[in-house]
Coordinates of C-alpha atoms and ligand atoms in Angstrom, one line a residue:
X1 CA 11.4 -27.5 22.4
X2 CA 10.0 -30.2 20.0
X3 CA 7.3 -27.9 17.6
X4 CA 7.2 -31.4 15.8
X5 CA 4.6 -33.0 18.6
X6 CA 1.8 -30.2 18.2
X7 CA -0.7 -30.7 15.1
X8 CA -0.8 -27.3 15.0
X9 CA -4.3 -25.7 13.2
X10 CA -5.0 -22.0 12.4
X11 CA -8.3 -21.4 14.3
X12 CA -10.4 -21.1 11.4
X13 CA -9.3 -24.2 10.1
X14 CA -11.2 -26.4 12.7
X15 CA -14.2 -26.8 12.8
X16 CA -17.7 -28.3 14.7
X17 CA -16.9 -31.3 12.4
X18 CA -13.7 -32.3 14.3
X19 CA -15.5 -33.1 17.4
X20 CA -13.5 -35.7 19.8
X21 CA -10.4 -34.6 17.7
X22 CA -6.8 -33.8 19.1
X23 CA -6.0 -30.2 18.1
X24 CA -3.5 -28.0 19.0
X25 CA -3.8 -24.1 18.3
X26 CA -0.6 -21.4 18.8
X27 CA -1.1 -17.7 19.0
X28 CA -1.7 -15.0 21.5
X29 CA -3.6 -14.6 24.5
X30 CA -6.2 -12.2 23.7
X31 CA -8.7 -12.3 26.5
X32 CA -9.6 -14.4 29.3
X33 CA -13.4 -14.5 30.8
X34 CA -14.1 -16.2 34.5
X35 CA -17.3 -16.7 34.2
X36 CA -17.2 -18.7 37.7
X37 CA -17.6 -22.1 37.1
X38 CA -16.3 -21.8 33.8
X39 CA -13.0 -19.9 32.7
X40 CA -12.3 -19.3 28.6
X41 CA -9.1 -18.6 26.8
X42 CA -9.7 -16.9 23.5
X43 CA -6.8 -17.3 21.8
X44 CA -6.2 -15.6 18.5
X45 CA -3.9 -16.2 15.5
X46 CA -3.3 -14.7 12.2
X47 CA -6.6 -16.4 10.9
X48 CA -9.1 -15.8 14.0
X49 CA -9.4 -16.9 17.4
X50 CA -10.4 -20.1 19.5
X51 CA -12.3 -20.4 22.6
X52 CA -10.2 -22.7 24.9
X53 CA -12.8 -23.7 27.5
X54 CA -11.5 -24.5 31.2
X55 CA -14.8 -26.2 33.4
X56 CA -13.1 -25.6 37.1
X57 CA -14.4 -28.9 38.1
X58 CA -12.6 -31.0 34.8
X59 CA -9.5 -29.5 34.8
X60 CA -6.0 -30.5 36.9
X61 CA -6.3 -27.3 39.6
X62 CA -2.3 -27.0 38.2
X63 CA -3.8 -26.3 34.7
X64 CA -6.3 -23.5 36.0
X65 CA -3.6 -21.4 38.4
X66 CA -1.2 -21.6 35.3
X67 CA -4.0 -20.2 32.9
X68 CA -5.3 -17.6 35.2
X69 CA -2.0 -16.2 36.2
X70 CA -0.7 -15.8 32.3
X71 CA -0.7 -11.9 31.2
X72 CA -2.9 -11.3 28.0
X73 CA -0.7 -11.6 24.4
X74 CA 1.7 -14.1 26.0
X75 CA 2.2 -16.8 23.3
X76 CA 0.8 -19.8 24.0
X77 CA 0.0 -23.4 22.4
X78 CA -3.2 -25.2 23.6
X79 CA -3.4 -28.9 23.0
X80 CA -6.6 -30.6 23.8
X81 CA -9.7 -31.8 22.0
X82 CA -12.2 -30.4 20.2
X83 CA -16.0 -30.1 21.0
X84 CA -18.3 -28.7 18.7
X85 CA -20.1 -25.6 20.4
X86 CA -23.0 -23.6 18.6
X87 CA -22.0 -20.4 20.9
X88 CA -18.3 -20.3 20.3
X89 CA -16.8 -18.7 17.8
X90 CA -16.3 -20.6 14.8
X91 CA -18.8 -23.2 16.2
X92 CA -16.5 -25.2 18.5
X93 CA -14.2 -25.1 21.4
X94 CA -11.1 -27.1 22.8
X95 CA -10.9 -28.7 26.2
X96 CA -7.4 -28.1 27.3
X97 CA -5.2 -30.9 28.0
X98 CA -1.7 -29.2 28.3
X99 CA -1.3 -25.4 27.5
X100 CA 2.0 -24.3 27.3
X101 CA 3.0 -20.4 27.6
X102 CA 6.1 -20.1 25.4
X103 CA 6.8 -16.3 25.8
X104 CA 5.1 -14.5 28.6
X105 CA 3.7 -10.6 28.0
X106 CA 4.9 -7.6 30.3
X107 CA 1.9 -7.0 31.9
X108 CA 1.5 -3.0 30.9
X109 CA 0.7 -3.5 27.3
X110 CA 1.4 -0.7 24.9
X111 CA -2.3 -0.8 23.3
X112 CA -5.1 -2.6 24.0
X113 CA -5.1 -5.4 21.0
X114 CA -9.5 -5.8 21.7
X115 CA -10.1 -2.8 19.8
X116 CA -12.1 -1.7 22.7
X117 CA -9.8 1.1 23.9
X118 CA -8.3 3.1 20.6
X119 CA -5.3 4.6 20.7
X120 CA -3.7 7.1 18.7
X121 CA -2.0 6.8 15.3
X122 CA 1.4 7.7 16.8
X123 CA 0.8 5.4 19.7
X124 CA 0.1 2.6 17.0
X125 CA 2.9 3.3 15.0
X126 CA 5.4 2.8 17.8
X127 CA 4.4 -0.2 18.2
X128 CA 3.4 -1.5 15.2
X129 CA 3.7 -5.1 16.0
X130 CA 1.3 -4.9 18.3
X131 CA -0.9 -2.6 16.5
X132 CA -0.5 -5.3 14.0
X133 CA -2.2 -7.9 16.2
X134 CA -5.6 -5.8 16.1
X135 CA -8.1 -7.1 13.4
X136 CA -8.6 -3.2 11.5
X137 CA -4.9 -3.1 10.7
X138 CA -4.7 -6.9 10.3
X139 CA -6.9 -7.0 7.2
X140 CA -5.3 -3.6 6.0
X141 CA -1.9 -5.0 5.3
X142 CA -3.7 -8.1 4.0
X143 CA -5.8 -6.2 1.8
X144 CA -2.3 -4.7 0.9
X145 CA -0.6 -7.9 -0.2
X146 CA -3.7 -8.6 -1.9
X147 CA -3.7 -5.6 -3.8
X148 CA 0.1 -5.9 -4.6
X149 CA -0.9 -9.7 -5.8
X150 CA -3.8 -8.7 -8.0
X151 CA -1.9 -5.8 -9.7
X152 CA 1.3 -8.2 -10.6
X153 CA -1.8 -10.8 -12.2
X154 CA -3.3 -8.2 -14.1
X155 CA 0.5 -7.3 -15.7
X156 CA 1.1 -11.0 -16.1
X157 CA -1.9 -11.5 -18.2
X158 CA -1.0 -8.4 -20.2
X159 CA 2.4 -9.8 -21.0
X160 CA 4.0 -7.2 -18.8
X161 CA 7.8 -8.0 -18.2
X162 CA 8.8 -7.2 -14.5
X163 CA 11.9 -5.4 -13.9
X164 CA 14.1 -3.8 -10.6
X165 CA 15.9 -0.8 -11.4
X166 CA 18.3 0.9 -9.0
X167 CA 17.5 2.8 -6.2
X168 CA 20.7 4.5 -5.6
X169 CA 21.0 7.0 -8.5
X170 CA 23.2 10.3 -9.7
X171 CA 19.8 12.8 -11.0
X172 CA 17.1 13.9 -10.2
X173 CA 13.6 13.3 -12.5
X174 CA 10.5 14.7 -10.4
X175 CA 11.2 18.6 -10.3
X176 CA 10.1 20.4 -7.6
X177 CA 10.3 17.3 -4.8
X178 CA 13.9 17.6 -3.3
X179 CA 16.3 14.4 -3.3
X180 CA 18.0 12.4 -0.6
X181 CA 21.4 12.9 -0.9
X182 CA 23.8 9.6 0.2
X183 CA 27.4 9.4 0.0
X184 CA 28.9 7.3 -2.6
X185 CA 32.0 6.3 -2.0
X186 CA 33.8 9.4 -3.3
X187 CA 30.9 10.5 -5.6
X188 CA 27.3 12.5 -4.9
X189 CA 24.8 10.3 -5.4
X190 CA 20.9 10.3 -4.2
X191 CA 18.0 7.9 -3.5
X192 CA 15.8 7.4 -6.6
X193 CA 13.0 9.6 -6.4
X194 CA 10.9 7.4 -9.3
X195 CA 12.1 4.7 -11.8
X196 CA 11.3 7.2 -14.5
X197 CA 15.0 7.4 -16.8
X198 CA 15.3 3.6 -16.3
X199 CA 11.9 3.0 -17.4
X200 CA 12.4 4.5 -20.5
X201 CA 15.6 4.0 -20.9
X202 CA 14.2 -0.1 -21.2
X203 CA 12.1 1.0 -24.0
X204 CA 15.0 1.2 -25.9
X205 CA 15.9 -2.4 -25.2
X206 CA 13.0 -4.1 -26.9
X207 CA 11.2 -4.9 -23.9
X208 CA 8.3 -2.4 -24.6
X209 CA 5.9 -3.6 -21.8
X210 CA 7.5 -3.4 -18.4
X211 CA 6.3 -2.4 -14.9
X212 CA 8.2 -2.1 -11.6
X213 CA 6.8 -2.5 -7.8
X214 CA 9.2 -0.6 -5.5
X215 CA 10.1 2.1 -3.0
X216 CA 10.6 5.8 -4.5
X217 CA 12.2 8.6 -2.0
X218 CA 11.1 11.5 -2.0
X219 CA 12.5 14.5 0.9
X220 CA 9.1 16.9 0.9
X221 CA 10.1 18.8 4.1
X222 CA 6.3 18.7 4.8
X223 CA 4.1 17.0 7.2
X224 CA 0.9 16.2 5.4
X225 CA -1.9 13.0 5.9
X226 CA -1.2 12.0 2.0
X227 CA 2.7 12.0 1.8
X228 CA 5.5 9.9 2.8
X229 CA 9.8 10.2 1.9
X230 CA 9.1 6.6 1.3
X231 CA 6.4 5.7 -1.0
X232 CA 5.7 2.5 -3.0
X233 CA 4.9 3.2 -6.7
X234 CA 3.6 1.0 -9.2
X235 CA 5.0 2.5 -12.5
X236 CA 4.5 1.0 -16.1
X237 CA 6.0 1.7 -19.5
X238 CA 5.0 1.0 -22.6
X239 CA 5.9 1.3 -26.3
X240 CA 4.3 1.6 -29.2
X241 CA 1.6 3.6 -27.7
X242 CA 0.1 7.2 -26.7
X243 CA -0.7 8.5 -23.2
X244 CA -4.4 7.4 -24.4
X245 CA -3.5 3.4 -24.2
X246 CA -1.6 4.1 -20.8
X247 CA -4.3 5.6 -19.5
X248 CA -6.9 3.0 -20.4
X249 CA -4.8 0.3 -19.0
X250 CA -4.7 2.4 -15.6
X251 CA -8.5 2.8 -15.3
X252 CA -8.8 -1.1 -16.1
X253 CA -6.1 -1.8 -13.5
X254 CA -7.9 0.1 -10.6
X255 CA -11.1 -1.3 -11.5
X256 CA -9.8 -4.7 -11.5
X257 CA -7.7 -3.9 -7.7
X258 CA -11.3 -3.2 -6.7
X259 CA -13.1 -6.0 -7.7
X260 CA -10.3 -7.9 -6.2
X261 CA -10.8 -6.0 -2.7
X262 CA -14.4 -6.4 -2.5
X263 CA -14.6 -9.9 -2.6
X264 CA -12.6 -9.8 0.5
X265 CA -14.1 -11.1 3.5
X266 CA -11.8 -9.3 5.9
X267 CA -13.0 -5.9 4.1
X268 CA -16.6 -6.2 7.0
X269 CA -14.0 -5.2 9.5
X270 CA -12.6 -2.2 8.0
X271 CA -16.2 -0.8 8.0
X272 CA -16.0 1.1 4.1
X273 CA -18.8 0.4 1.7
X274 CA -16.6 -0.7 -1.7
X275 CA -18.0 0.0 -5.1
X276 CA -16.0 -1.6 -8.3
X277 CA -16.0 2.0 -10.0
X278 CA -17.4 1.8 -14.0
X279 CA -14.3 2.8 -16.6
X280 CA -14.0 4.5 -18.2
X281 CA -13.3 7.4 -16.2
X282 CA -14.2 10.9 -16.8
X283 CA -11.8 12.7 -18.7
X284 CA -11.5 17.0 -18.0
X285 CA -8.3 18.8 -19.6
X286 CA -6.6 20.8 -17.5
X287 CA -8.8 24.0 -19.0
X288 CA -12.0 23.4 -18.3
X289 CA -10.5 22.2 -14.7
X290 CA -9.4 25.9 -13.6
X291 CA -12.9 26.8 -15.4
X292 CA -14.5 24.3 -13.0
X293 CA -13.0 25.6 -10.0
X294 CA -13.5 29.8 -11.2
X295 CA -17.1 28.8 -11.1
X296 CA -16.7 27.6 -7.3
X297 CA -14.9 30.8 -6.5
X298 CA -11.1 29.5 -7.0
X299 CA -9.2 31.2 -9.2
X300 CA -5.9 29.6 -10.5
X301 CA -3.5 31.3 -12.8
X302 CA -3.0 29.4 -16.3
X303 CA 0.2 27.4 -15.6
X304 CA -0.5 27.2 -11.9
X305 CA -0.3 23.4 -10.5
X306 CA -3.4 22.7 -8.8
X307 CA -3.2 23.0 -5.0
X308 CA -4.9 20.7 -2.1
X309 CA -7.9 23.3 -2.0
X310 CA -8.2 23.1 -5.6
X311 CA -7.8 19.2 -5.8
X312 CA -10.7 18.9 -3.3
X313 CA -13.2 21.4 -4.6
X314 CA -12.7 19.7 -8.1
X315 CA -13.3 16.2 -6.2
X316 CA -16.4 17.4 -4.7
X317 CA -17.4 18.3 -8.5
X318 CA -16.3 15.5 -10.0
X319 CA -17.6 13.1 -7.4
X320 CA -15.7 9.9 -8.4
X321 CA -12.7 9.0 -9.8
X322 CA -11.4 11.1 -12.6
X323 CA -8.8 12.0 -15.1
X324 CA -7.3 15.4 -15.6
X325 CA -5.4 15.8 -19.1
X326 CA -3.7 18.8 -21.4
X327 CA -1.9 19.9 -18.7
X328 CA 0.7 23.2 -19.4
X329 CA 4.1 21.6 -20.5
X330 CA 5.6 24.5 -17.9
X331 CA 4.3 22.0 -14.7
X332 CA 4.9 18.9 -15.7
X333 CA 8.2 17.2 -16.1
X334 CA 11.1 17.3 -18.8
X335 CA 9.9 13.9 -20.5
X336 CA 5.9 14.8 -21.0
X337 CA 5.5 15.3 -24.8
X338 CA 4.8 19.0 -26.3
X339 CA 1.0 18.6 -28.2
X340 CA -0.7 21.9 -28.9
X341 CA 1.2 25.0 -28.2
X342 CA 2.3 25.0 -24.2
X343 CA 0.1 21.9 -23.5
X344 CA 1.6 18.6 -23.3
X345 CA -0.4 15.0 -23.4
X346 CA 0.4 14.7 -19.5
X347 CA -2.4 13.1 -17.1
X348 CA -3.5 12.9 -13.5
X349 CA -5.6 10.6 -12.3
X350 CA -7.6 11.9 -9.6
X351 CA -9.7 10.5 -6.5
X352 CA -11.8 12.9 -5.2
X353 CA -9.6 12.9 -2.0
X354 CA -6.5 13.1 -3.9
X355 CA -4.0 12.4 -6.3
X356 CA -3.7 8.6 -7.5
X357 CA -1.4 8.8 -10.5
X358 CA 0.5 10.8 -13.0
X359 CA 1.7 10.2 -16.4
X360 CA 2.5 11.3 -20.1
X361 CA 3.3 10.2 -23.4
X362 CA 7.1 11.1 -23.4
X363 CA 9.4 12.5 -25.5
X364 CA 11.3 9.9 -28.0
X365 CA 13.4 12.7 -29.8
X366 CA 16.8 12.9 -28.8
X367 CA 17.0 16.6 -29.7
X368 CA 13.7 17.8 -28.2
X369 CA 14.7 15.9 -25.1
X370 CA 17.7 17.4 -24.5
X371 CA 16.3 21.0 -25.0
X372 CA 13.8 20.7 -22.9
X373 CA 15.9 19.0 -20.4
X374 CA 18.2 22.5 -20.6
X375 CA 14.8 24.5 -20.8
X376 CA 14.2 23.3 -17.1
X377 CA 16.9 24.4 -16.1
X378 CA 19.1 20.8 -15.7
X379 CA 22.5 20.2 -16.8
X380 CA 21.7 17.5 -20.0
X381 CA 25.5 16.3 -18.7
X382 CA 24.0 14.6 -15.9
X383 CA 21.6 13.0 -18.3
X384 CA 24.1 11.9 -20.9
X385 CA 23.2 7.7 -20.2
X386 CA 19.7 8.4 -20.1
X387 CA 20.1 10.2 -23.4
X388 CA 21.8 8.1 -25.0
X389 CA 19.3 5.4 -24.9
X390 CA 17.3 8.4 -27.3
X391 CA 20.1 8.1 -30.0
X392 CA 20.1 4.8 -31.6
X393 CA 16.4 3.9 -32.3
X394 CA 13.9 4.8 -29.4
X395 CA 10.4 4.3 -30.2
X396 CA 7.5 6.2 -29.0
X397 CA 6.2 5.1 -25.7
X398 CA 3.7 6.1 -22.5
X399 CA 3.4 5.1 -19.2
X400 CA 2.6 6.6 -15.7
X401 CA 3.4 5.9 -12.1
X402 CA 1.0 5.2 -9.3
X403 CA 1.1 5.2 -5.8
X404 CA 0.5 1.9 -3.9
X405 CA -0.3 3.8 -0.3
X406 CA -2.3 6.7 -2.3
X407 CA -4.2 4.0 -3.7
X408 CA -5.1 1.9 -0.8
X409 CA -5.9 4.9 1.6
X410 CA -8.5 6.2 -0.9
X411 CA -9.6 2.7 -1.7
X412 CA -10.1 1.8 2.1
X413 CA -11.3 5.6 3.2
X414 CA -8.0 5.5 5.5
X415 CA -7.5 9.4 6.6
X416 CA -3.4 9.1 7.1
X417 CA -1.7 7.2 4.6
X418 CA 0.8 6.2 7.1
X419 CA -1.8 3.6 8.2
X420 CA -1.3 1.8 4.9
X421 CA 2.4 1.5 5.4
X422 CA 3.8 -1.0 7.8
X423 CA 6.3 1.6 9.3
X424 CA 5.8 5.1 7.6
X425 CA 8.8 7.2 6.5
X426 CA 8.2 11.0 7.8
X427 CA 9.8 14.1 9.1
X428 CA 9.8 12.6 12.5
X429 CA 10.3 9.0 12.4
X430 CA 13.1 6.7 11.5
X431 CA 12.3 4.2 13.7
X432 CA 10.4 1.7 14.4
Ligands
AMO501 P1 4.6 11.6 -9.5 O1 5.7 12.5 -9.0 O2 3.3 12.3 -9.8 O3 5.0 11.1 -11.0 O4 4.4 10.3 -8.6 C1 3.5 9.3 -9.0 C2 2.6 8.9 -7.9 O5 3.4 8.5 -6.8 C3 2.7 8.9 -5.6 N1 3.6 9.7 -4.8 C4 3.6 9.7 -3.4 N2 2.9 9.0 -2.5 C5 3.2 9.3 -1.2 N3 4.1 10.2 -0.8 C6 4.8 10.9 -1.6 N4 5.7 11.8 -1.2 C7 4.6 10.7 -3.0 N5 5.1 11.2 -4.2 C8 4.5 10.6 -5.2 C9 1.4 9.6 -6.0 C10 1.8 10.1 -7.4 O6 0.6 10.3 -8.1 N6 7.7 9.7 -13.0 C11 6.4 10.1 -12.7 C12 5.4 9.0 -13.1 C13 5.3 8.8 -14.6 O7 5.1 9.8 -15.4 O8 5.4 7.7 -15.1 C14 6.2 10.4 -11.2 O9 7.0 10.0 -10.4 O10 0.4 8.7 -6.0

């Protein structure tokens, strides 16, 4: 097959302008009209679609039958020329000369790709790659890349350093979420649940402004709209600084993922009305939180982690997006620094849907790190090379982690955040 021959154009890319010009276009059959003297092609690729316009009485008869008979999302390339029409799409269409069908559709299509029959999420998801071809989750998973794109420009302005840490690890760092076990050759070893140790272990190193894009594994038994065993996290670390810088550059992030989003044209088809939101954010400690949510009827034990119920009544409060801070040292993790008696300078930040982001200022004593690592309950032995990053000059840092699909569902009012991930990790489903 020679690809060479075809001057292949995205549809969007022509225009009325290139009337009387020789185009080809290469995508997927995505509906055919006979109008009776008149048959049209629309054929759609990643950009948009063309109107490939077949007059009965112009075109070889061999031409028509082949056109008529092809199934829809066969792959095709049209070749022919382009006249500017005001009622196309786009503002033109191409008169056939030669279409050639390079890979022809079973007729019985697993979803309808119009968007004029829905399906359901499971449907979609096992067959992602056609769900894929409608425009809704199109512009998702662009608005994804986007996202991803904007967030590694805000770092790189900030003179961020970029680093990978392993993903097959021997301990666990996020109590209370169970690990993935994997054999190891002949040792236990686990999928990483976050980047946390290595993170800090870098701020040891001298490179005290690093962030990290990647998968984190987490095996919650549970089958919920907000989690996933395999999440994307954006996580940052920082030294030098408090849980107060941290969080300032987290507000300043999401505002600047928004502003990105809501320039993007493709966002009309996802129907969500996008504000940038105003930082900074409101701040409530974790106090006047369970006060909040007594007044509303919810009681929650002092120490008690905040529930779904309690996560949404606060949102209703709240409104917007928010911080929660001065969270009990008792729920929160091993590496969140002590402040005031039994409160540590830990933070969430909240959506009123959900959960965005957690993060602390972190213990840089060796001594207090260890004992509160044996405080929770965790052999410090399985710790030892994360400790002894804490032993030959550690300075104080901050950071936080955030998730990329919790992110992007709130961000795009998407109900089930395995509609932001191109093929979801759950309970059920390994494959596709
Ligand atoms: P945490 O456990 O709160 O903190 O995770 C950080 C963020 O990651 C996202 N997230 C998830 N998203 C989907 N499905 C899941 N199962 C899931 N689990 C977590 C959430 C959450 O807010 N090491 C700390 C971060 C830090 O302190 O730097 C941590 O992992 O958006």
């Amino acid at each position: 097959m020679n690809m060479q021959r075809w001057n292949r154009k995205y549809a969007t890319d022509i225009t009325a302008d290139d009337d009387g010009e020789r185009v080809s276009v290469a995508g997927w059959v995505h509906e055919k009209r006979d109008l009776g003297g008149v048959f049209f092609l629309i054929v759609r690729d990643i950009s948009g679609f063309a109107q490939i316009t077949l007059p009965k009485k112009k075109v070889e008869p061999e031409l028509f039958e082949q056109v008529k008979r092809v199934p829809r999302e066969s792959v095709v390339v049209v070749e022919g020329e382009v006249k500017s029409e005001k009622k196309a799409p786009n503002g033109y269409e191409i008169i056939p000369q030669q279409i050639d069908v390079l890979s022809e559709a079973s007729p019985v299509l697993p979803l309808d790709t119009t968007g004029k029959v829905g399906a359901e999420l499971d449907t979609r998801l096992d067959a992602r790659f056609m769900d894929l071809r409608t425009e809704r989750t199109k512009h998702i998973f662009i608005i994804r890349s986007l996202t991803l794109r904007t967030i590694r420009e805000f770092f790189d302005e900030r003179g961020l350093i970029e680093i990978n840490t392993p993903k097959i690890v021997s301990a666990a760092t996020e109590g209370g979420t169970a690990l993935f076990p994997i054999s190891y050759f002949e040792r236990e070893a686990f999928l990483n649940q976050s980047p946390q140790l290595y993170k800090q272990i870098l701020m040891a190193s001298g490179f005290d402004r690093v962030y990290e894009i990647a998968p984190i594994f987490r095996a919650e038994e549970h089958d919920t709209t907000r989690h996933l065993n395999e999440a994307t996290s954006v996580d940052v670390e920082l030294a030098f600084v408090s849980d107060k810088e941290v969080m300032a550059l987290l507000e300043e992030l999401i505002a600047f993922v928004y502003s990105r989003v809501v320039d993007y044209p493709g966002l009309a088809k996802l129907n969500v009305k996008l504000e940038v939101p105003a930082i900074p954010f409101r701040r409530i400690t974790y106090d006047e939180a369970i006060e909040l949510l007594s007044g509303e009827g919810e009681q929650i034990e002092w120490g008690e982690d905040l529930g779904t119920s309690a996560e949404r009544t606060l949102g209703k409060i709240m409104g917007e997006l928010y911080f929660i801070t001065d969270w009990p040292c008792a729920i929160k993790p091993f590496y969140a620094q002590p402040a005031a008696e039994g409160i540590c300078n830990a933070f969430d930040l909240m959506h009123p849907r959900l959960e965005l982001s957690s993060g602390s200022q972190r213990v840089h004593s060796y001594e207090l790190l260890k004992r509160q690592i044996e405080s929770k309950g965790l052999g410090a032995d399985s710790f030892e090379f994360y400790l002894d990053a804490f032993r030959y000059g550690m300075p104080p840092h901050a950071g936080w982690g955030l998730g990329v699909e919790r992110l992007l569902m709130s961000m795009l009012e998407v109900e089930n955040i395995r509609d932001v991930v191109l093929f979801p990790r759950d309970r059920r489903r390994l494959t596709p």
